[in-house]
Amino acid sequence: PFTINFKTENIGGFENRITHATLNINDQRLDFIGLHVLSPRTSERLMIHNQQLAATGRYILSTSIPEGTPLIVAGDMNSAVWRPTFSDFMKTVGVSPTSSLLSLPLTWPSWLPYPLQIAIDQILVSPHLCHTDLKRAAYSGSDHFPVYVDLHGC
């Protein structure tokens, strides 16, 4: 049996919408948080970006996700994983990147040649999920390349 419940929340100001889906697959719960964080192009937007990450972290910690439940946090983070605020967010929530720093796929902007792109689209997972390295999928018409990863329980 498979069930899914989801809700969309507006948190952290500046239309920071996240989608929280709870899946139940053969009596195993899995939580998924999808988000799009504001791009930090100016100092004001950077402040909002950091506030959105902090608010998302607080939201995840305040939900009723039971300890030990696998968690996926994915989306356009508009941030490299090595930025201090993003590292703090991952530590707070208890997730890590699905790719090593040396193999992060470059995803934005899709219209620039590959070496000029940056890795700002992420799939982060809790330690309860094992995975292959994050991969970049074929161009799909967006200004971002899509990413994917194969996941399974550890």
Short mmCIF file of C-alpha atoms in Angstrom, two decimals:
data_model
loop_
_atom_site.label_atom_id
_atom_site.label_comp_id
_atom_site.label_asym_id
_atom_site.label_seq_id
_atom_site.Cartn_x
_atom_site.Cartn_y
_atom_site.Cartn_z
CA PRO A 1 0.00 0.00 0.00
CA PHE A 2 1.03 3.55 -0.75
CA THR A 3 -0.40 6.78 0.67
CA ILE A 4 0.69 10.40 0.40
CA ASN A 5 -0.37 13.50 2.32
CA PHE A 6 1.00 16.92 1.46
CA LYS A 7 0.62 20.55 2.35
CA THR A 8 2.13 23.79 1.14
CA GLU A 9 3.25 26.37 3.69
CA ASN A 10 4.34 29.99 3.29
CA ILE A 11 7.13 30.54 5.80
CA GLY A 12 9.98 32.96 6.32
CA GLY A 13 8.52 35.85 4.34
CA PHE A 14 8.97 36.87 0.73
CA GLU A 15 6.71 34.10 -0.50
CA ASN A 16 8.95 31.30 0.75
CA ARG A 17 6.68 28.39 -0.05
CA ILE A 18 7.64 24.88 0.87
CA THR A 19 5.85 21.66 0.13
CA HIS A 20 5.87 19.00 2.82
CA ALA A 21 4.84 15.54 1.69
CA THR A 22 4.55 12.53 3.97
CA LEU A 23 4.63 9.25 2.13
CA ASN A 24 3.77 5.87 3.55
CA ILE A 25 5.15 3.01 1.49
CA ASN A 26 4.48 -0.48 2.87
CA ASP A 27 4.14 0.96 6.39
CA GLN A 28 7.44 2.88 6.09
CA ARG A 29 7.16 6.64 6.51
CA LEU A 30 9.24 9.03 4.40
CA ASP A 31 9.09 12.84 4.59
CA PHE A 32 9.90 15.12 1.66
CA ILE A 33 10.41 18.88 1.84
CA GLY A 34 10.53 20.74 -1.48
CA LEU A 35 11.55 24.39 -1.51
CA HIS A 36 12.78 27.32 -3.58
CA VAL A 37 14.91 29.79 -1.65
CA LEU A 38 15.26 33.39 -2.87
CA SER A 39 18.42 34.05 -4.89
CA PRO A 40 20.92 36.19 -2.94
CA ARG A 41 21.76 38.73 -5.68
CA THR A 42 21.84 41.79 -3.39
CA SER A 43 22.65 42.26 0.28
CA GLU A 44 18.93 42.66 1.05
CA ARG A 45 18.08 39.46 -0.85
CA LEU A 46 20.95 37.64 0.90
CA MET A 47 19.45 38.60 4.26
CA ILE A 48 16.02 37.27 3.15
CA HIS A 49 17.67 34.14 1.70
CA ASN A 50 19.33 33.41 5.06
CA GLN A 51 16.06 34.10 6.92
CA GLN A 52 14.23 31.67 4.61
CA LEU A 53 16.79 28.92 5.28
CA ALA A 54 16.50 29.52 9.04
CA ALA A 55 12.67 29.53 8.87
CA THR A 56 12.69 26.30 6.85
CA GLY A 57 14.97 24.71 9.45
CA ARG A 58 12.65 25.81 12.26
CA TYR A 59 9.63 24.48 10.32
CA ILE A 60 11.23 21.07 9.82
CA LEU A 61 12.26 20.83 13.49
CA SER A 62 8.77 21.87 14.64
CA THR A 63 6.88 19.30 12.56
CA SER A 64 5.89 15.94 13.93
CA ILE A 65 8.45 13.96 11.93
CA PRO A 66 9.31 11.05 14.23
CA GLU A 67 12.99 10.56 15.04
CA GLY A 68 14.56 8.05 12.67
CA THR A 69 12.18 8.86 9.80
CA PRO A 70 13.95 9.20 6.43
CA LEU A 71 13.90 12.82 5.23
CA ILE A 72 14.57 14.33 1.80
CA VAL A 73 15.00 18.11 1.37
CA ALA A 74 15.23 19.13 -2.29
CA GLY A 75 14.91 22.12 -4.55
CA ASP A 76 16.47 25.25 -5.93
CA MET A 77 18.45 26.30 -2.88
CA ASN A 78 20.16 29.20 -4.67
CA SER A 79 23.19 28.32 -2.58
CA ALA A 80 26.33 26.26 -2.76
CA VAL A 81 26.55 23.58 -0.07
CA TRP A 82 29.78 25.04 1.34
CA ARG A 83 28.26 28.44 2.23
CA PRO A 84 28.29 28.77 6.05
CA THR A 85 24.55 29.53 6.35
CA PHE A 86 23.70 26.56 4.15
CA SER A 87 26.05 24.29 6.10
CA ASP A 88 24.36 25.47 9.32
CA PHE A 89 20.93 24.71 7.78
CA MET A 90 22.01 21.16 6.87
CA LYS A 91 23.46 20.57 10.36
CA THR A 92 20.33 21.91 12.06
CA VAL A 93 17.99 19.74 10.01
CA GLY A 94 20.24 16.66 10.04
CA VAL A 95 20.67 16.21 6.28
CA SER A 96 23.67 16.05 3.99
CA PRO A 97 24.33 16.47 0.27
CA THR A 98 23.92 13.51 -2.05
CA SER A 99 27.15 14.38 -3.81
CA SER A 100 30.71 15.07 -2.77
CA LEU A 101 31.98 18.62 -3.14
CA LEU A 102 34.13 17.50 -6.07
CA SER A 103 31.27 15.92 -8.01
CA LEU A 104 28.41 18.39 -7.52
CA PRO A 105 26.56 18.78 -10.84
CA LEU A 106 26.51 22.30 -12.24
CA THR A 107 22.87 23.26 -12.81
CA TRP A 108 22.46 27.00 -13.36
CA PRO A 109 22.16 28.86 -15.64
CA SER A 110 21.41 26.24 -18.28
CA TRP A 111 22.15 28.65 -21.14
CA LEU A 112 25.82 29.13 -20.19
CA PRO A 113 28.52 26.62 -21.19
CA TYR A 114 29.05 23.88 -18.57
CA PRO A 115 32.22 25.19 -16.92
CA LEU A 116 30.56 28.57 -16.22
CA GLN A 117 27.52 27.15 -14.38
CA ILE A 118 27.14 26.77 -10.61
CA ALA A 119 25.70 24.03 -8.38
CA ILE A 120 22.67 25.54 -6.60
CA ASP A 121 20.06 22.79 -7.02
CA GLN A 122 20.31 20.19 -4.26
CA ILE A 123 18.87 16.95 -2.97
CA LEU A 124 19.74 16.54 0.71
CA VAL A 125 18.99 13.40 2.73
CA SER A 126 19.00 12.19 6.32
CA PRO A 127 21.42 9.40 7.30
CA HIS A 128 18.58 6.87 7.02
CA LEU A 129 18.81 7.00 3.22
CA CYS A 130 21.64 5.61 1.12
CA HIS A 131 22.12 7.05 -2.34
CA THR A 132 24.08 7.25 -5.53
CA ASP A 133 25.79 10.52 -6.39
CA LEU A 134 23.56 13.40 -7.45
CA LYS A 135 23.35 13.56 -11.24
CA ARG A 136 22.33 16.24 -13.70
CA ALA A 137 19.56 15.24 -16.10
CA ALA A 138 19.12 16.38 -19.69
CA TYR A 139 17.99 19.92 -20.49
CA SER A 140 14.24 20.28 -19.97
CA GLY A 141 13.53 23.87 -21.09
CA SER A 142 14.18 25.55 -17.72
CA ASP A 143 16.97 27.96 -16.81
CA HIS A 144 18.08 25.19 -14.40
CA PHE A 145 19.13 21.66 -15.29
CA PRO A 146 17.13 19.06 -13.34
CA VAL A 147 18.93 16.79 -10.87
CA TYR A 148 18.20 13.27 -9.67
CA VAL A 149 19.56 10.63 -7.34
CA ASP A 150 18.73 6.96 -6.67
CA LEU A 151 17.73 6.46 -3.03
CA HIS A 152 17.13 3.42 -0.84
CA GLY A 153 16.97 2.68 2.86
CA CYS A 154 20.26 1.94 4.64
#
